[in-house]
Amino acid sequence: MNYNKNFDKIPKDYLFSKVRKSAELYFFDRKIIDLGVGDVKAPLFKKTVEAMKTACEELLSQKTFRGYSPSNGYQFLIDKIRLEYQNMDINISNDEIFITDGAKGQLGNLTELWDSGIKVLFQSPCYPAGAEANIIRGNEVDFITSDEQDSFIPYPPLDRHYDLIYLCSPCNPTGAVMNKNDLSAWVNYALNTNAVIIFDGAYSSFISGDYPRSIYAIDGAEKCAIEVNSFSKSLGFTGIRCGYTVIPKEIKGANALYTQWLGRRFNGVSYVTQRGAETFFDADVKKEVAKRINFYKTNVEILKIALKNVNLWYNNTVCSPYVFAKAPKGISSDVFCKTLLEKAGIVATDGAGFLKGGEGYFRLSAFCGREDALEGADRIMNLLNAF
Ligand SMILES: *Cc1c(COP(=O)(O)O)cnc(C)c1O
């Protein structure tokens, strides 16, 4: 059998499976503080669970039973998403919104709209799923890196052409968030070079201040950008699975092809899940989400204080559940993450796992309880003071 040889070009283990495995190999006399995988830790919100329970009860009765959901999603959820955009002065129509089972799959699914072998650019260091999906598809993947000097905000490579460009803001892992000017530069570049941007807004709920929460806040983005979003990090849906993708009809062919793709490759997100996701737009739940995000952001600040105390550089942004920091004394991030685990019982993610430009850095996830953030901060200071 001729299996897909492109698999040889990516690591055997997905980054976060590897982080999980490495943590499990160690048994300590003390608790391991897991600041590794970016998975939410706090439970679902009450109203969300109530909505899902009610939806489940509906399925018990013949009159309200539902089978396959529409492959593009239920109207009630699509309407809420459209209104949310409208509140940001962005006009998206219902047939430009697609309900998905989360963002990760979409980053790869979308590549099927174009020929394989196209040229794809990734802002890097980056969340690895999209780049690796493109490699599996046989696309030519390139990276544009940025570093401490530009606070991990890359500027478009004006002398080069790509077919597809992946951007993520606020960025996982660096926490970098693009302002209007940064995003405008990319939108104009895409328009001038006939490229399509895939914008990953998985952390849009973490944005504070006047940073754009959607790429469509930028003029012209509706002609060149697809937006992928998710309820995972806001509503705590990493295990429930729901997100949405916006594909404007102005992007030649993409909207129609995606509708064709859906019919063949996807049978929709469950009714129960979509009723749960709908609560994201409820005023009370919005308050709860904001509180939860602030809780995680306070964890971020606790970790930053520890890093500052031991003079480690970190990307100082306030729109992310992650701290992206630099390993001390120029040691490799792989070695430093092992030291953190073996000497301090802390799981961190090696920056090199976030592909090009990540070597030398490590990511701490603040998706943890307060005690773990405080204990983690303490252990980091103790370890580094003795370094
Ligand atoms: C967590 C994450 C995702 C995955 O989201 P799901 O909706 O759970 O699949 C996508 N992109 C980025 C940047 C993420 O950090």
Short mmCIF file of C-alpha atoms and ligand atoms in Angstrom, two decimals:
data_model
loop_
_atom_site.label_atom_id
_atom_site.label_comp_id
_atom_site.label_asym_id
_atom_site.label_seq_id
_atom_site.Cartn_x
_atom_site.Cartn_y
_atom_site.Cartn_z
CA MET A 1 0.00 0.00 0.00
CA ASN A 2 1.24 3.46 -0.83
CA TYR A 3 0.56 5.37 2.32
CA ASN A 4 0.80 9.15 2.33
CA LYS A 5 4.56 9.84 2.51
CA ASN A 6 3.93 13.35 3.76
CA PHE A 7 3.43 11.81 7.20
CA ASP A 8 7.19 11.23 7.23
CA LYS A 9 7.65 15.00 7.27
CA ILE A 10 5.89 15.61 10.57
CA PRO A 11 6.82 14.44 14.09
CA LYS A 12 5.38 11.07 15.09
CA ASP A 13 3.60 12.44 18.14
CA TYR A 14 1.44 15.54 18.04
CA LEU A 15 3.08 18.17 20.27
CA PHE A 16 0.54 18.06 23.09
CA SER A 17 0.30 14.26 23.15
CA LYS A 18 4.06 14.33 23.64
CA VAL A 19 3.83 16.90 26.45
CA ARG A 20 1.18 14.76 28.18
CA LYS A 21 3.23 11.57 27.80
CA SER A 22 6.44 13.13 29.09
CA ALA A 23 4.64 14.35 32.21
CA GLU A 24 3.19 10.93 32.89
CA LEU A 25 6.64 9.33 32.85
CA TYR A 26 7.63 11.13 36.00
CA PHE A 27 6.48 10.18 39.47
CA PHE A 28 7.27 12.60 42.17
CA ASP A 29 7.14 12.78 45.89
CA ARG A 30 5.18 15.94 45.24
CA LYS A 31 2.40 16.95 42.95
CA ILE A 32 3.18 17.80 39.35
CA ILE A 33 2.07 21.29 38.37
CA ASP A 34 0.72 21.00 34.86
CA LEU A 35 1.27 24.21 32.93
CA GLY A 36 1.77 22.26 29.73
CA VAL A 37 -1.17 21.54 27.45
CA GLY A 38 -3.53 24.48 26.87
CA ASP A 39 -6.64 22.73 28.12
CA VAL A 40 -9.19 24.52 30.28
CA LYS A 41 -9.53 23.20 33.81
CA ALA A 42 -12.63 24.90 35.18
CA PRO A 43 -16.05 23.22 34.73
CA LEU A 44 -18.86 24.27 32.40
CA PHE A 45 -21.24 27.09 33.33
CA LYS A 46 -24.57 26.19 34.92
CA LYS A 47 -26.72 27.82 32.26
CA THR A 48 -24.81 25.99 29.55
CA VAL A 49 -25.35 22.64 31.22
CA GLU A 50 -29.04 23.43 31.82
CA ALA A 51 -29.50 24.23 28.12
CA MET A 52 -27.84 20.97 27.13
CA LYS A 53 -29.98 19.01 29.61
CA THR A 54 -33.14 20.54 28.18
CA ALA A 55 -31.96 19.77 24.65
CA CYS A 56 -31.30 16.20 25.69
CA GLU A 57 -34.80 15.88 27.16
CA GLU A 58 -36.23 17.10 23.85
CA LEU A 59 -34.62 14.14 22.16
CA LEU A 60 -36.55 11.82 24.47
CA SER A 61 -39.88 12.81 23.01
CA GLN A 62 -41.12 11.80 19.57
CA LYS A 63 -42.39 15.29 18.87
CA THR A 64 -39.13 17.10 19.54
CA PHE A 65 -36.66 14.43 18.51
CA ARG A 66 -34.00 15.47 16.00
CA GLY A 67 -31.65 13.35 13.93
CA TYR A 68 -28.90 14.71 11.69
CA SER A 69 -28.32 18.39 12.24
CA PRO A 70 -27.99 20.60 9.14
CA SER A 71 -24.33 20.26 8.07
CA ASN A 72 -23.83 24.01 8.30
CA GLY A 73 -25.47 24.20 11.75
CA TYR A 74 -28.81 25.11 13.31
CA GLN A 75 -30.30 28.47 12.48
CA PHE A 76 -30.67 29.48 16.15
CA LEU A 77 -26.90 29.37 16.64
CA ILE A 78 -26.02 30.89 13.27
CA ASP A 79 -28.36 33.82 14.04
CA LYS A 80 -26.64 34.48 17.36
CA ILE A 81 -23.22 34.52 15.73
CA ARG A 82 -24.38 36.86 12.96
CA LEU A 83 -25.82 39.25 15.58
CA GLU A 84 -22.58 39.15 17.55
CA TYR A 85 -20.75 40.31 14.42
CA GLN A 86 -23.42 42.93 13.81
CA ASN A 87 -22.76 44.30 17.29
CA MET A 88 -19.16 44.82 16.14
CA ASP A 89 -20.46 46.65 13.01
CA ILE A 90 -19.54 43.71 10.84
CA ASN A 91 -22.06 42.45 8.30
CA ILE A 92 -21.92 38.72 7.76
CA SER A 93 -24.87 36.84 6.31
CA ASN A 94 -26.21 33.53 7.62
CA ASP A 95 -24.93 31.52 4.67
CA GLU A 96 -21.40 32.72 5.38
CA ILE A 97 -21.41 31.11 8.84
CA PHE A 98 -20.71 27.41 9.40
CA ILE A 99 -21.00 25.63 12.76
CA THR A 100 -18.11 23.23 13.28
CA ASP A 101 -16.82 20.73 15.81
CA GLY A 102 -14.05 23.14 16.78
CA ALA A 103 -11.20 25.08 15.26
CA LYS A 104 -8.46 22.48 15.04
CA GLY A 105 -10.02 20.33 12.33
CA GLN A 106 -10.98 23.40 10.33
CA LEU A 107 -7.39 24.58 10.05
CA GLY A 108 -6.74 21.45 8.00
CA ASN A 109 -10.19 20.88 6.43
CA LEU A 110 -10.07 24.22 4.68
CA THR A 111 -6.95 23.20 2.75
CA GLU A 112 -9.15 20.83 0.73
CA LEU A 113 -10.72 23.82 -1.03
CA TRP A 114 -7.50 24.37 -3.00
CA ASP A 115 -5.15 22.23 -5.04
CA SER A 116 -2.54 20.37 -3.08
CA GLY A 117 0.95 21.74 -3.55
CA ILE A 118 -0.05 25.37 -2.98
CA LYS A 119 2.27 27.72 -1.11
CA VAL A 120 1.21 28.36 2.46
CA LEU A 121 2.66 30.81 4.96
CA PHE A 122 2.44 30.48 8.74
CA GLN A 123 3.07 33.12 11.33
CA SER A 124 5.48 31.28 13.61
CA PRO A 125 6.00 30.13 16.36
CA CYS A 126 2.48 28.82 15.90
CA TYR A 127 -0.09 26.28 16.99
CA PRO A 128 1.20 23.26 15.07
CA ALA A 129 -2.04 21.60 13.87
CA GLY A 130 -2.62 23.83 10.84
CA ALA A 131 0.92 23.69 9.52
CA GLU A 132 1.16 19.93 9.99
CA ALA A 133 -2.21 19.41 8.26
CA ASN A 134 -0.88 21.40 5.29
CA ILE A 135 2.25 19.27 5.18
CA ILE A 136 0.14 16.09 5.21
CA ARG A 137 -1.89 17.58 2.34
CA GLY A 138 1.32 18.00 0.35
CA ASN A 139 1.41 21.78 0.44
CA GLU A 140 4.57 23.83 0.45
CA VAL A 141 4.73 25.23 3.98
CA ASP A 142 6.82 28.27 4.83
CA PHE A 143 7.11 30.27 8.02
CA ILE A 144 7.47 33.92 8.85
CA THR A 145 9.07 34.22 12.24
CA SER A 146 9.22 37.12 14.60
CA ASP A 147 10.91 37.44 17.96
CA GLU A 148 11.45 39.54 21.07
CA GLN A 149 12.39 42.61 19.02
CA ASP A 150 8.98 42.87 17.40
CA SER A 151 7.09 41.28 20.31
CA PHE A 152 6.25 38.36 18.03
CA ILE A 153 4.19 40.40 15.58
CA PRO A 154 5.39 39.55 12.06
CA TYR A 155 5.17 41.99 9.14
CA PRO A 156 4.13 40.60 5.74
CA PRO A 157 6.96 39.55 3.38
CA LEU A 158 6.04 42.03 0.64
CA ASP A 159 8.44 40.56 -1.93
CA ARG A 160 7.01 37.06 -1.78
CA HIS A 161 3.74 35.44 -2.81
CA TYR A 162 1.73 32.80 -0.99
CA ASP A 163 -1.66 31.30 -1.78
CA LEU A 164 -2.75 30.85 1.81
CA ILE A 165 -1.66 32.71 4.94
CA TYR A 166 -2.39 31.54 8.48
CA LEU A 167 -2.57 34.16 11.22
CA CYS A 168 -3.57 33.77 14.85
CA SER A 169 -4.37 36.70 17.16
CA PRO A 170 -4.15 36.59 20.12
CA CYS A 171 -1.49 34.11 19.17
CA ASN A 172 -0.95 30.71 20.70
CA PRO A 173 1.79 30.30 21.95
CA THR A 174 3.27 33.81 22.06
CA GLY A 175 0.23 35.74 23.34
CA ALA A 176 0.99 38.42 20.74
CA VAL A 177 -2.11 40.32 19.68
CA MET A 178 -2.33 42.31 16.47
CA ASN A 179 -3.72 45.83 16.45
CA LYS A 180 -5.60 47.39 13.57
CA ASN A 181 -2.44 48.51 11.79
CA ASP A 182 -0.80 45.10 12.06
CA LEU A 183 -3.87 43.36 10.68
CA SER A 184 -4.39 45.97 7.97
CA ALA A 185 -0.87 45.35 6.69
CA TRP A 186 -1.70 41.66 6.30
CA VAL A 187 -5.11 42.26 4.74
CA ASN A 188 -3.62 44.70 2.20
CA TYR A 189 -0.80 42.28 1.45
CA ALA A 190 -3.32 39.47 0.87
CA LEU A 191 -5.45 41.69 -1.39
CA ASN A 192 -2.43 42.83 -3.39
CA THR A 193 -1.05 39.34 -3.86
CA ASN A 194 -4.33 37.48 -4.32
CA ALA A 195 -3.83 35.40 -1.20
CA VAL A 196 -6.42 34.07 1.21
CA ILE A 197 -5.90 34.55 4.96
CA ILE A 198 -7.10 31.93 7.41
CA PHE A 199 -7.50 33.83 10.66
CA ASP A 200 -7.58 31.77 13.85
CA GLY A 201 -9.50 33.70 16.49
CA ALA A 202 -9.66 30.92 19.10
CA TYR A 203 -8.67 33.44 21.80
CA SER A 204 -10.78 36.40 20.68
CA SER A 205 -12.66 36.36 24.01
CA PHE A 206 -9.37 37.09 25.79
CA ILE A 207 -8.96 40.42 24.02
CA SER A 208 -9.19 43.53 26.15
CA GLY A 209 -8.64 47.08 24.97
CA ASP A 210 -9.34 48.13 21.40
CA TYR A 211 -7.60 45.33 19.53
CA PRO A 212 -9.80 43.92 16.75
CA ARG A 213 -11.73 40.83 17.89
CA SER A 214 -12.34 39.81 14.32
CA ILE A 215 -10.30 40.22 11.15
CA TYR A 216 -13.45 41.62 9.53
CA ALA A 217 -12.95 44.78 11.57
CA ILE A 218 -10.39 45.56 8.84
CA ASP A 219 -11.62 47.02 5.54
CA GLY A 220 -11.20 44.59 2.70
CA ALA A 221 -10.91 41.49 4.92
CA GLU A 222 -14.29 40.29 3.63
CA LYS A 223 -12.61 39.88 0.23
CA CYS A 224 -9.67 37.80 1.40
CA ALA A 225 -10.10 36.34 4.89
CA ILE A 226 -11.70 33.24 6.39
CA GLU A 227 -12.21 33.35 10.15
CA VAL A 228 -12.06 30.27 12.34
CA ASN A 229 -13.32 30.45 15.91
CA SER A 230 -14.15 28.13 18.75
CA PHE A 231 -16.07 27.88 22.02
CA SER A 232 -13.26 25.77 23.50
CA LYS A 233 -11.24 28.35 25.36
CA SER A 234 -14.10 30.70 26.27
CA LEU A 235 -16.98 28.39 27.19
CA GLY A 236 -14.69 25.56 28.29
CA PHE A 237 -15.83 23.39 25.36
CA THR A 238 -12.54 21.58 24.69
CA GLY A 239 -14.29 18.30 25.47
CA ILE A 240 -17.79 19.16 24.17
CA ARG A 241 -16.51 20.40 20.76
CA CYS A 242 -18.08 23.33 18.97
CA GLY A 243 -16.85 26.28 16.95
CA TYR A 244 -17.66 28.23 13.82
CA THR A 245 -16.05 29.30 10.59
CA VAL A 246 -16.93 32.36 8.53
CA ILE A 247 -16.33 32.20 4.78
CA PRO A 248 -17.47 35.38 2.99
CA LYS A 249 -19.06 34.90 -0.42
CA GLU A 250 -16.78 37.59 -1.80
CA ILE A 251 -13.87 35.19 -1.62
CA LYS A 252 -14.06 33.68 -5.05
CA GLY A 253 -15.44 30.18 -4.92
CA ALA A 254 -14.44 29.38 -1.34
CA ASN A 255 -17.90 29.70 0.18
CA ALA A 256 -19.53 27.53 -2.49
CA LEU A 257 -16.78 24.92 -2.41
CA TYR A 258 -16.94 24.73 1.35
CA THR A 259 -20.68 24.11 1.17
CA GLN A 260 -19.92 21.25 -1.24
CA TRP A 261 -17.20 19.99 1.05
CA LEU A 262 -19.57 19.97 4.03
CA GLY A 263 -22.13 17.86 2.25
CA ARG A 264 -19.53 15.15 1.65
CA ARG A 265 -17.36 15.29 4.70
CA PHE A 266 -19.39 16.43 7.68
CA ASN A 267 -22.70 15.51 9.24
CA GLY A 268 -22.99 18.41 11.60
CA VAL A 269 -22.56 19.16 15.29
CA SER A 270 -25.04 17.58 17.69
CA TYR A 271 -28.19 19.49 18.64
CA VAL A 272 -27.34 19.21 22.34
CA THR A 273 -23.89 20.71 21.76
CA GLN A 274 -25.25 23.60 19.68
CA ARG A 275 -27.84 24.43 22.36
CA GLY A 276 -24.97 24.54 24.84
CA ALA A 277 -22.88 26.76 22.55
CA GLU A 278 -25.85 29.11 22.12
CA THR A 279 -25.59 30.08 25.81
CA PHE A 280 -22.29 31.81 25.02
CA PHE A 281 -24.43 34.72 23.78
CA ASP A 282 -26.56 34.88 26.93
CA ALA A 283 -25.84 38.03 28.97
CA ASP A 284 -25.35 36.12 32.25
CA VAL A 285 -23.06 33.56 30.67
CA LYS A 286 -21.07 36.36 29.03
CA LYS A 287 -20.41 37.78 32.50
CA GLU A 288 -19.36 34.35 33.73
CA VAL A 289 -17.03 33.90 30.75
CA ALA A 290 -15.46 37.31 31.39
CA LYS A 291 -14.94 36.39 35.05
CA ARG A 292 -13.41 33.05 34.12
CA ILE A 293 -11.06 34.66 31.62
CA ASN A 294 -10.00 37.20 34.21
CA PHE A 295 -9.30 34.36 36.59
CA TYR A 296 -6.95 32.77 34.05
CA LYS A 297 -5.39 36.15 33.29
CA THR A 298 -4.65 36.62 36.99
CA ASN A 299 -2.82 33.29 36.86
CA VAL A 300 -0.85 34.72 33.95
CA GLU A 301 0.12 37.76 36.03
CA ILE A 302 1.20 35.52 38.94
CA LEU A 303 3.47 33.55 36.62
CA LYS A 304 4.84 36.73 35.04
CA ILE A 305 5.80 38.14 38.45
CA ALA A 306 7.78 34.98 39.17
CA LEU A 307 9.58 35.22 35.82
CA LYS A 308 10.31 38.89 36.35
CA ASN A 309 11.77 38.14 39.78
CA VAL A 310 14.26 35.74 38.28
CA ASN A 311 14.99 37.94 35.27
CA LEU A 312 13.56 35.73 32.57
CA TRP A 313 12.28 37.52 29.48
CA TYR A 314 8.62 37.00 28.65
CA ASN A 315 6.26 38.43 26.06
CA ASN A 316 4.31 40.93 28.08
CA THR A 317 0.80 40.90 26.65
CA VAL A 318 -2.53 40.86 28.46
CA CYS A 319 -4.82 39.10 25.98
CA SER A 320 -3.80 35.49 26.41
CA PRO A 321 -3.97 32.55 28.82
CA TYR A 322 -0.30 31.81 28.07
CA VAL A 323 3.07 33.17 29.06
CA PHE A 324 5.74 32.81 26.41
CA ALA A 325 9.15 33.13 28.03
CA LYS A 326 12.81 32.68 27.24
CA ALA A 327 14.94 29.92 28.70
CA PRO A 328 17.82 31.27 30.81
CA LYS A 329 21.46 31.55 29.81
CA GLY A 330 20.87 30.56 26.21
CA ILE A 331 20.19 26.94 27.07
CA SER A 332 17.96 25.07 24.70
CA SER A 333 14.29 25.09 25.51
CA ASP A 334 14.16 21.30 25.32
CA VAL A 335 16.77 20.99 28.06
CA PHE A 336 15.14 23.73 30.12
CA CYS A 337 11.70 22.11 29.96
CA LYS A 338 13.24 18.83 31.13
CA THR A 339 14.88 20.68 34.01
CA LEU A 340 11.58 22.32 34.93
CA LEU A 341 9.96 18.90 35.04
CA GLU A 342 12.72 16.98 36.80
CA LYS A 343 13.83 19.63 39.28
CA ALA A 344 10.61 21.54 39.90
CA GLY A 345 7.84 19.15 38.89
CA ILE A 346 6.46 21.67 36.41
CA VAL A 347 5.20 20.71 32.99
CA ALA A 348 5.84 23.43 30.41
CA THR A 349 5.73 23.24 26.63
CA ASP A 350 8.97 23.51 24.67
CA GLY A 351 8.80 26.50 22.33
CA ALA A 352 10.43 24.42 19.59
CA GLY A 353 7.22 22.37 19.44
CA PHE A 354 5.52 25.48 18.05
CA LEU A 355 7.58 25.07 14.91
CA LYS A 356 9.98 27.63 13.48
CA GLY A 357 11.16 30.44 15.73
CA GLY A 358 10.12 28.75 18.97
CA GLU A 359 13.49 27.26 19.93
CA GLY A 360 14.89 28.86 23.08
CA TYR A 361 11.45 29.73 24.46
CA PHE A 362 8.90 27.87 26.56
CA ARG A 363 5.18 28.30 27.10
CA LEU A 364 3.40 28.22 30.43
CA SER A 365 -0.35 27.68 30.31
CA ALA A 366 -2.36 29.57 32.91
CA PHE A 367 -5.38 27.32 32.37
CA CYS A 368 -4.97 26.02 35.90
CA GLY A 369 -6.32 26.52 39.40
CA ARG A 370 -5.07 29.42 41.51
CA GLU A 371 -3.12 27.12 43.83
CA ASP A 372 -1.23 25.60 40.92
CA ALA A 373 -0.38 29.04 39.54
CA LEU A 374 0.95 30.16 42.93
CA GLU A 375 2.81 26.93 43.58
CA GLY A 376 4.18 26.94 40.02
CA ALA A 377 5.38 30.53 40.45
CA ASP A 378 7.08 29.59 43.72
CA ARG A 379 8.81 26.60 42.25
CA ILE A 380 10.04 28.58 39.23
CA MET A 381 11.57 31.20 41.52
CA ASN A 382 13.21 28.57 43.73
CA LEU A 383 14.63 26.70 40.76
CA LEU A 384 15.94 29.77 38.96
CA ASN A 385 17.40 31.35 42.10
CA ALA A 386 19.52 28.25 42.50
CA PHE A 387 20.43 28.14 38.80
C1 LIG B 1 -6.90 25.46 21.26
C2 LIG B 1 -6.66 26.00 19.91
C3 LIG B 1 -7.40 25.56 18.82
C4 LIG B 1 -8.28 24.36 18.94
O1 LIG B 1 -9.55 24.68 19.21
P1 LIG B 1 -10.66 23.57 19.19
O2 LIG B 1 -11.86 24.36 18.86
O3 LIG B 1 -10.71 22.97 20.56
O4 LIG B 1 -10.34 22.56 18.14
C5 LIG B 1 -7.23 26.17 17.60
N1 LIG B 1 -6.33 27.15 17.43
C6 LIG B 1 -5.58 27.58 18.44
C7 LIG B 1 -4.60 28.65 18.20
C8 LIG B 1 -5.72 27.01 19.70
O5 LIG B 1 -4.92 27.40 20.69
#
